[in-house]
Amino acid sequence: MEELAEEAGITVRTLRFYRERGLIPPPRREGRIAWYDEHHLARLRTIAALLERGHTLNGIADLATAFESGRDVGEVLGLGEPTEETPVRLSPEELADYFEGEVTPENLATALELGYLATDGDEIVHISRRLLDVSAALVRQGVPLSAVLDTGRRVRTHAEALADLFVEVLREHAAEGELDKLRPLAKSVVEAELSMALDRRLRKAPDSGPH
């Protein structure tokens, strides 16, 4: 314990307090010897970084609980990484920097549940660089992260329905082995239709009300 505290730059008393609060996992024991490893050190450095960013110890404990209840990256990615998306590895403090003030236990739990985030040891993996960057941009524009996640959940429902529609059409009319080549065409149809739908909505007068 003394060696870990010295390496982390904290007092043994503080380390004991973190252990009592459940902020770090218990050590591996061999007889009367308690062994700490690099995972404990990484957790302590994360706690220090999150404290610097204004998180409270209670908040960090809640974040740790949500983080530890999340699915690991292998379970989320299933049969393999997304073919056209780039997963991003983040430390908890890097995630906090992306969404300053918005990384609450509730938002973290929602993102883990949706499979946007997964755990891999002491790291967090976001399944899509594009979604991560867009989500962060929306938050910077003043959209609460909770609203971004709720919208993502609703968009996914429609995206699944669109994927079913295109797969059905392509399997019926495309030659075997040609589905991947036609995938960009399906995406272009969706993008064009969404663009035109946004035009129609945004051109409405603000006081015209729903139709």
PDB file of C-alpha atoms in Angstrom:
ATOM      1  CA  MET A   1       0.000   0.000   0.000  1.00  0.00           C
ATOM      2  CA  GLU A   2       2.839   2.376   0.854  1.00  0.00           C
ATOM      3  CA  GLU A   3       4.500   1.735  -2.529  1.00  0.00           C
ATOM      4  CA  LEU A   4       1.245   2.335  -4.418  1.00  0.00           C
ATOM      5  CA  ALA A   5       0.536   5.552  -2.522  1.00  0.00           C
ATOM      6  CA  GLU A   6       4.046   6.845  -3.226  1.00  0.00           C
ATOM      7  CA  GLU A   7       3.764   5.980  -6.929  1.00  0.00           C
ATOM      8  CA  ALA A   8       0.384   7.732  -7.153  1.00  0.00           C
ATOM      9  CA  GLY A   9       1.592  10.782  -5.238  1.00  0.00           C
ATOM     10  CA  ILE A  10      -0.962  10.496  -2.428  1.00  0.00           C
ATOM     11  CA  THR A  11      -0.816   9.623   1.254  1.00  0.00           C
ATOM     12  CA  VAL A  12      -1.500   6.157   2.611  1.00  0.00           C
ATOM     13  CA  ARG A  13      -4.379   7.662   4.570  1.00  0.00           C
ATOM     14  CA  THR A  14      -5.967   8.921   1.356  1.00  0.00           C
ATOM     15  CA  LEU A  15      -5.448   5.542  -0.294  1.00  0.00           C
ATOM     16  CA  ARG A  16      -7.141   3.794   2.624  1.00  0.00           C
ATOM     17  CA  PHE A  17     -10.042   6.237   2.333  1.00  0.00           C
ATOM     18  CA  TYR A  18     -10.395   5.460  -1.389  1.00  0.00           C
ATOM     19  CA  ARG A  19     -10.415   1.747  -0.611  1.00  0.00           C
ATOM     20  CA  GLU A  20     -13.078   2.175   2.064  1.00  0.00           C
ATOM     21  CA  ARG A  21     -15.229   4.130  -0.397  1.00  0.00           C
ATOM     22  CA  GLY A  22     -14.846   1.404  -3.012  1.00  0.00           C
ATOM     23  CA  LEU A  23     -13.077   3.743  -5.433  1.00  0.00           C
ATOM     24  CA  ILE A  24     -10.353   1.188  -6.107  1.00  0.00           C
ATOM     25  CA  PRO A  25     -10.710  -2.603  -6.193  1.00  0.00           C
ATOM     26  CA  PRO A  26      -9.225  -4.708  -3.402  1.00  0.00           C
ATOM     27  CA  PRO A  27      -5.657  -5.982  -3.836  1.00  0.00           C
ATOM     28  CA  ARG A  28      -4.675  -9.537  -4.668  1.00  0.00           C
ATOM     29  CA  ARG A  29      -3.619 -11.250  -1.458  1.00  0.00           C
ATOM     30  CA  GLU A  30      -0.940 -13.853  -0.903  1.00  0.00           C
ATOM     31  CA  GLY A  31      -0.938 -14.676   2.783  1.00  0.00           C
ATOM     32  CA  ARG A  32      -0.360 -11.432   4.632  1.00  0.00           C
ATOM     33  CA  ILE A  33       0.924  -9.622   1.519  1.00  0.00           C
ATOM     34  CA  ALA A  34      -1.444  -7.367  -0.485  1.00  0.00           C
ATOM     35  CA  TRP A  35      -0.380  -6.940  -4.104  1.00  0.00           C
ATOM     36  CA  TYR A  36      -1.425  -3.861  -6.091  1.00  0.00           C
ATOM     37  CA  ASP A  37      -0.767  -3.571  -9.811  1.00  0.00           C
ATOM     38  CA  GLU A  38      -0.884  -1.135 -12.705  1.00  0.00           C
ATOM     39  CA  HIS A  39      -4.708  -1.242 -12.772  1.00  0.00           C
ATOM     40  CA  HIS A  40      -4.861   0.183  -9.258  1.00  0.00           C
ATOM     41  CA  LEU A  41      -2.370   2.893 -10.219  1.00  0.00           C
ATOM     42  CA  ALA A  42      -4.381   3.741 -13.345  1.00  0.00           C
ATOM     43  CA  ARG A  43      -7.556   4.032 -11.245  1.00  0.00           C
ATOM     44  CA  LEU A  44      -5.826   6.374  -8.781  1.00  0.00           C
ATOM     45  CA  ARG A  45      -4.563   8.576 -11.604  1.00  0.00           C
ATOM     46  CA  THR A  46      -8.082   8.651 -13.061  1.00  0.00           C
ATOM     47  CA  ILE A  47      -9.511   9.704  -9.685  1.00  0.00           C
ATOM     48  CA  ALA A  48      -6.940  12.512  -9.451  1.00  0.00           C
ATOM     49  CA  ALA A  49      -7.684  13.678 -13.000  1.00  0.00           C
ATOM     50  CA  LEU A  50     -11.458  13.669 -12.456  1.00  0.00           C
ATOM     51  CA  LEU A  51     -11.072  15.573  -9.167  1.00  0.00           C
ATOM     52  CA  GLU A  52      -9.076  18.196 -11.070  1.00  0.00           C
ATOM     53  CA  ARG A  53     -11.989  18.453 -13.549  1.00  0.00           C
ATOM     54  CA  GLY A  54     -14.429  19.269 -10.762  1.00  0.00           C
ATOM     55  CA  HIS A  55     -15.956  15.854 -10.082  1.00  0.00           C
ATOM     56  CA  THR A  56     -16.727  14.981  -6.479  1.00  0.00           C
ATOM     57  CA  LEU A  57     -15.677  11.726  -4.833  1.00  0.00           C
ATOM     58  CA  ASN A  58     -19.334  10.697  -4.637  1.00  0.00           C
ATOM     59  CA  GLY A  59     -19.707  11.394  -8.352  1.00  0.00           C
ATOM     60  CA  ILE A  60     -16.532   9.466  -9.159  1.00  0.00           C
ATOM     61  CA  ALA A  61     -17.793   6.517  -7.110  1.00  0.00           C
ATOM     62  CA  ASP A  62     -21.069   6.552  -9.066  1.00  0.00           C
ATOM     63  CA  LEU A  63     -19.159   6.776 -12.356  1.00  0.00           C
ATOM     64  CA  ALA A  64     -16.990   3.823 -11.309  1.00  0.00           C
ATOM     65  CA  THR A  65     -20.096   1.777 -10.510  1.00  0.00           C
ATOM     66  CA  ALA A  66     -21.614   2.552 -13.914  1.00  0.00           C
ATOM     67  CA  PHE A  67     -18.295   1.871 -15.639  1.00  0.00           C
ATOM     68  CA  GLU A  68     -17.856  -1.504 -13.930  1.00  0.00           C
ATOM     69  CA  SER A  69     -21.403  -2.579 -14.797  1.00  0.00           C
ATOM     70  CA  GLY A  70     -20.842  -1.898 -18.501  1.00  0.00           C
ATOM     71  CA  ARG A  71     -20.331  -4.591 -21.089  1.00  0.00           C
ATOM     72  CA  ASP A  72     -16.809  -5.254 -22.284  1.00  0.00           C
ATOM     73  CA  VAL A  73     -15.756  -4.352 -25.794  1.00  0.00           C
ATOM     74  CA  GLY A  74     -15.843  -7.941 -27.070  1.00  0.00           C
ATOM     75  CA  GLU A  75     -19.485  -8.303 -26.062  1.00  0.00           C
ATOM     76  CA  VAL A  76     -20.492  -4.986 -27.650  1.00  0.00           C
ATOM     77  CA  LEU A  77     -18.677  -5.519 -30.928  1.00  0.00           C
ATOM     78  CA  GLY A  78     -19.958  -9.086 -31.182  1.00  0.00           C
ATOM     79  CA  LEU A  79     -18.741 -10.623 -34.416  1.00  0.00           C
ATOM     80  CA  GLY A  80     -16.208  -7.878 -35.113  1.00  0.00           C
ATOM     81  CA  GLU A  81     -15.578  -4.174 -35.310  1.00  0.00           C
ATOM     82  CA  PRO A  82     -17.931  -2.028 -37.432  1.00  0.00           C
ATOM     83  CA  THR A  83     -16.855  -2.276 -41.056  1.00  0.00           C
ATOM     84  CA  GLU A  84     -17.037   1.457 -41.746  1.00  0.00           C
ATOM     85  CA  GLU A  85     -16.651   2.960 -38.272  1.00  0.00           C
ATOM     86  CA  THR A  86     -13.449   3.478 -36.312  1.00  0.00           C
ATOM     87  CA  PRO A  87     -13.601   2.629 -32.599  1.00  0.00           C
ATOM     88  CA  VAL A  88     -11.825   5.100 -30.306  1.00  0.00           C
ATOM     89  CA  ARG A  89     -10.014   4.224 -27.080  1.00  0.00           C
ATOM     90  CA  LEU A  90     -10.388   6.765 -24.276  1.00  0.00           C
ATOM     91  CA  SER A  91      -9.365   7.045 -20.662  1.00  0.00           C
ATOM     92  CA  PRO A  92     -12.194   8.110 -18.314  1.00  0.00           C
ATOM     93  CA  GLU A  93     -10.633  11.565 -18.003  1.00  0.00           C
ATOM     94  CA  GLU A  94     -10.387  11.934 -21.801  1.00  0.00           C
ATOM     95  CA  LEU A  95     -14.090  11.097 -22.010  1.00  0.00           C
ATOM     96  CA  ALA A  96     -14.771  13.758 -19.368  1.00  0.00           C
ATOM     97  CA  ASP A  97     -12.872  16.278 -21.508  1.00  0.00           C
ATOM     98  CA  TYR A  98     -14.979  15.448 -24.575  1.00  0.00           C
ATOM     99  CA  PHE A  99     -18.210  16.145 -22.718  1.00  0.00           C
ATOM    100  CA  GLU A 100     -17.190  18.638 -20.057  1.00  0.00           C
ATOM    101  CA  GLY A 101     -19.688  18.606 -17.217  1.00  0.00           C
ATOM    102  CA  GLU A 102     -21.961  16.133 -19.013  1.00  0.00           C
ATOM    103  CA  VAL A 103     -20.335  12.826 -18.056  1.00  0.00           C
ATOM    104  CA  THR A 104     -22.777  11.946 -15.297  1.00  0.00           C
ATOM    105  CA  PRO A 105     -23.402   8.411 -13.998  1.00  0.00           C
ATOM    106  CA  GLU A 106     -26.824   8.499 -15.706  1.00  0.00           C
ATOM    107  CA  ASN A 107     -25.395   9.513 -19.102  1.00  0.00           C
ATOM    108  CA  LEU A 108     -22.556   7.020 -18.798  1.00  0.00           C
ATOM    109  CA  ALA A 109     -24.985   4.220 -17.958  1.00  0.00           C
ATOM    110  CA  THR A 110     -27.187   5.144 -20.949  1.00  0.00           C
ATOM    111  CA  ALA A 111     -24.232   5.224 -23.350  1.00  0.00           C
ATOM    112  CA  LEU A 112     -23.042   1.846 -22.039  1.00  0.00           C
ATOM    113  CA  GLU A 113     -26.550   0.414 -22.379  1.00  0.00           C
ATOM    114  CA  LEU A 114     -26.845   1.641 -25.978  1.00  0.00           C
ATOM    115  CA  GLY A 115     -23.486   0.099 -26.798  1.00  0.00           C
ATOM    116  CA  TYR A 116     -21.915   3.425 -27.796  1.00  0.00           C
ATOM    117  CA  LEU A 117     -19.363   2.807 -25.062  1.00  0.00           C
ATOM    118  CA  ALA A 118     -17.755  -0.413 -23.889  1.00  0.00           C
ATOM    119  CA  THR A 119     -15.081  -1.233 -21.356  1.00  0.00           C
ATOM    120  CA  ASP A 120     -11.648  -2.701 -21.962  1.00  0.00           C
ATOM    121  CA  GLY A 121      -9.640  -2.946 -18.767  1.00  0.00           C
ATOM    122  CA  ASP A 122      -8.981   0.604 -17.580  1.00  0.00           C
ATOM    123  CA  GLU A 123     -10.019   2.100 -20.905  1.00  0.00           C
ATOM    124  CA  ILE A 124     -13.347   3.027 -22.459  1.00  0.00           C
ATOM    125  CA  VAL A 125     -13.978   2.264 -26.133  1.00  0.00           C
ATOM    126  CA  HIS A 126     -16.408   4.354 -28.176  1.00  0.00           C
ATOM    127  CA  ILE A 127     -17.607   2.278 -31.101  1.00  0.00           C
ATOM    128  CA  SER A 128     -17.577   5.125 -33.638  1.00  0.00           C
ATOM    129  CA  ARG A 129     -15.240   8.082 -34.091  1.00  0.00           C
ATOM    130  CA  ARG A 130     -17.922   9.808 -36.178  1.00  0.00           C
ATOM    131  CA  LEU A 131     -20.600   9.441 -33.510  1.00  0.00           C
ATOM    132  CA  LEU A 132     -18.185  10.555 -30.793  1.00  0.00           C
ATOM    133  CA  ASP A 133     -17.204  13.714 -32.688  1.00  0.00           C
ATOM    134  CA  VAL A 134     -20.783  14.572 -33.670  1.00  0.00           C
ATOM    135  CA  SER A 135     -22.043  14.012 -30.120  1.00  0.00           C
ATOM    136  CA  ALA A 136     -19.314  16.254 -28.712  1.00  0.00           C
ATOM    137  CA  ALA A 137     -20.122  18.933 -31.316  1.00  0.00           C
ATOM    138  CA  LEU A 138     -23.815  18.864 -30.380  1.00  0.00           C
ATOM    139  CA  VAL A 139     -22.954  19.212 -26.689  1.00  0.00           C
ATOM    140  CA  ARG A 140     -20.693  22.189 -27.499  1.00  0.00           C
ATOM    141  CA  GLN A 141     -23.673  23.767 -29.269  1.00  0.00           C
ATOM    142  CA  GLY A 142     -25.677  23.547 -26.076  1.00  0.00           C
ATOM    143  CA  VAL A 143     -27.590  20.295 -26.597  1.00  0.00           C
ATOM    144  CA  PRO A 144     -27.554  18.272 -23.346  1.00  0.00           C
ATOM    145  CA  LEU A 145     -25.803  14.942 -23.653  1.00  0.00           C
ATOM    146  CA  SER A 146     -28.913  13.235 -22.257  1.00  0.00           C
ATOM    147  CA  ALA A 147     -30.906  14.629 -25.209  1.00  0.00           C
ATOM    148  CA  VAL A 148     -28.197  13.527 -27.658  1.00  0.00           C
ATOM    149  CA  LEU A 149     -28.336   9.979 -26.273  1.00  0.00           C
ATOM    150  CA  ASP A 150     -32.146   9.900 -26.314  1.00  0.00           C
ATOM    151  CA  THR A 151     -32.134  11.071 -29.921  1.00  0.00           C
ATOM    152  CA  GLY A 152     -29.547   8.423 -30.773  1.00  0.00           C
ATOM    153  CA  ARG A 153     -31.788   5.748 -29.305  1.00  0.00           C
ATOM    154  CA  ARG A 154     -34.722   6.946 -31.441  1.00  0.00           C
ATOM    155  CA  VAL A 155     -32.605   7.291 -34.582  1.00  0.00           C
ATOM    156  CA  ARG A 156     -31.379   3.724 -34.136  1.00  0.00           C
ATOM    157  CA  THR A 157     -34.961   2.423 -34.298  1.00  0.00           C
ATOM    158  CA  HIS A 158     -35.470   4.098 -37.672  1.00  0.00           C
ATOM    159  CA  ALA A 159     -32.006   3.088 -38.899  1.00  0.00           C
ATOM    160  CA  GLU A 160     -32.712  -0.569 -38.108  1.00  0.00           C
ATOM    161  CA  ALA A 161     -35.990  -0.352 -40.068  1.00  0.00           C
ATOM    162  CA  LEU A 162     -34.221   1.259 -43.037  1.00  0.00           C
ATOM    163  CA  ALA A 163     -31.490  -1.392 -42.954  1.00  0.00           C
ATOM    164  CA  ASP A 164     -34.134  -4.152 -42.977  1.00  0.00           C
ATOM    165  CA  LEU A 165     -35.828  -2.492 -45.962  1.00  0.00           C
ATOM    166  CA  PHE A 166     -32.656  -2.188 -48.033  1.00  0.00           C
ATOM    167  CA  VAL A 167     -31.354  -5.651 -47.174  1.00  0.00           C
ATOM    168  CA  GLU A 168     -34.695  -7.141 -48.220  1.00  0.00           C
ATOM    169  CA  VAL A 169     -34.705  -5.270 -51.546  1.00  0.00           C
ATOM    170  CA  LEU A 170     -31.071  -5.964 -52.304  1.00  0.00           C
ATOM    171  CA  ARG A 171     -31.315  -9.645 -51.461  1.00  0.00           C
ATOM    172  CA  GLU A 172     -34.322  -9.956 -53.747  1.00  0.00           C
ATOM    173  CA  HIS A 173     -32.853  -8.139 -56.721  1.00  0.00           C
ATOM    174  CA  ALA A 174     -29.050  -8.165 -56.398  1.00  0.00           C
ATOM    175  CA  ALA A 175     -26.751 -10.994 -57.368  1.00  0.00           C
ATOM    176  CA  GLU A 176     -25.157 -13.023 -54.579  1.00  0.00           C
ATOM    177  CA  GLY A 177     -21.929 -11.400 -53.471  1.00  0.00           C
ATOM    178  CA  GLU A 178     -22.931  -7.943 -54.732  1.00  0.00           C
ATOM    179  CA  LEU A 179     -24.549  -6.693 -51.522  1.00  0.00           C
ATOM    180  CA  ASP A 180     -21.438  -4.955 -50.200  1.00  0.00           C
ATOM    181  CA  LYS A 181     -20.993  -3.094 -53.498  1.00  0.00           C
ATOM    182  CA  LEU A 182     -24.563  -1.805 -53.302  1.00  0.00           C
ATOM    183  CA  ARG A 183     -24.253  -0.717 -49.662  1.00  0.00           C
ATOM    184  CA  PRO A 184     -22.999   2.819 -50.525  1.00  0.00           C
ATOM    185  CA  LEU A 185     -26.014   3.296 -52.827  1.00  0.00           C
ATOM    186  CA  ALA A 186     -28.420   2.509 -49.991  1.00  0.00           C
ATOM    187  CA  LYS A 187     -26.623   5.013 -47.746  1.00  0.00           C
ATOM    188  CA  SER A 188     -26.806   7.671 -50.480  1.00  0.00           C
ATOM    189  CA  VAL A 189     -30.560   7.227 -50.799  1.00  0.00           C
ATOM    190  CA  VAL A 190     -31.012   7.697 -47.049  1.00  0.00           C
ATOM    191  CA  GLU A 191     -28.712  10.729 -46.939  1.00  0.00           C
ATOM    192  CA  ALA A 192     -30.488  12.413 -49.881  1.00  0.00           C
ATOM    193  CA  GLU A 193     -33.959  11.747 -48.467  1.00  0.00           C
ATOM    194  CA  LEU A 194     -32.920  13.012 -45.030  1.00  0.00           C
ATOM    195  CA  SER A 195     -31.414  16.134 -46.584  1.00  0.00           C
ATOM    196  CA  MET A 196     -34.634  16.890 -48.479  1.00  0.00           C
ATOM    197  CA  ALA A 197     -36.762  16.166 -45.398  1.00  0.00           C
ATOM    198  CA  LEU A 198     -34.659  18.642 -43.392  1.00  0.00           C
ATOM    199  CA  ASP A 199     -35.158  21.215 -46.175  1.00  0.00           C
ATOM    200  CA  ARG A 200     -38.926  20.793 -45.960  1.00  0.00           C
ATOM    201  CA  ARG A 201     -38.954  21.103 -42.152  1.00  0.00           C
ATOM    202  CA  LEU A 202     -36.558  24.040 -41.928  1.00  0.00           C
ATOM    203  CA  ARG A 203     -38.349  26.042 -44.625  1.00  0.00           C
ATOM    204  CA  LYS A 204     -41.577  26.043 -42.641  1.00  0.00           C
ATOM    205  CA  ALA A 205     -42.409  29.324 -40.966  1.00  0.00           C
ATOM    206  CA  PRO A 206     -41.563  29.191 -37.249  1.00  0.00           C
ATOM    207  CA  ASP A 207     -45.176  29.889 -36.252  1.00  0.00           C
ATOM    208  CA  SER A 208     -46.811  27.561 -38.772  1.00  0.00           C
ATOM    209  CA  GLY A 209     -47.138  24.785 -36.194  1.00  0.00           C
ATOM    210  CA  PRO A 210     -47.279  21.045 -36.915  1.00  0.00           C
ATOM    211  CA  HIS A 211     -49.044  19.705 -40.032  1.00  0.00           C
TER     212      HIS A 211
END
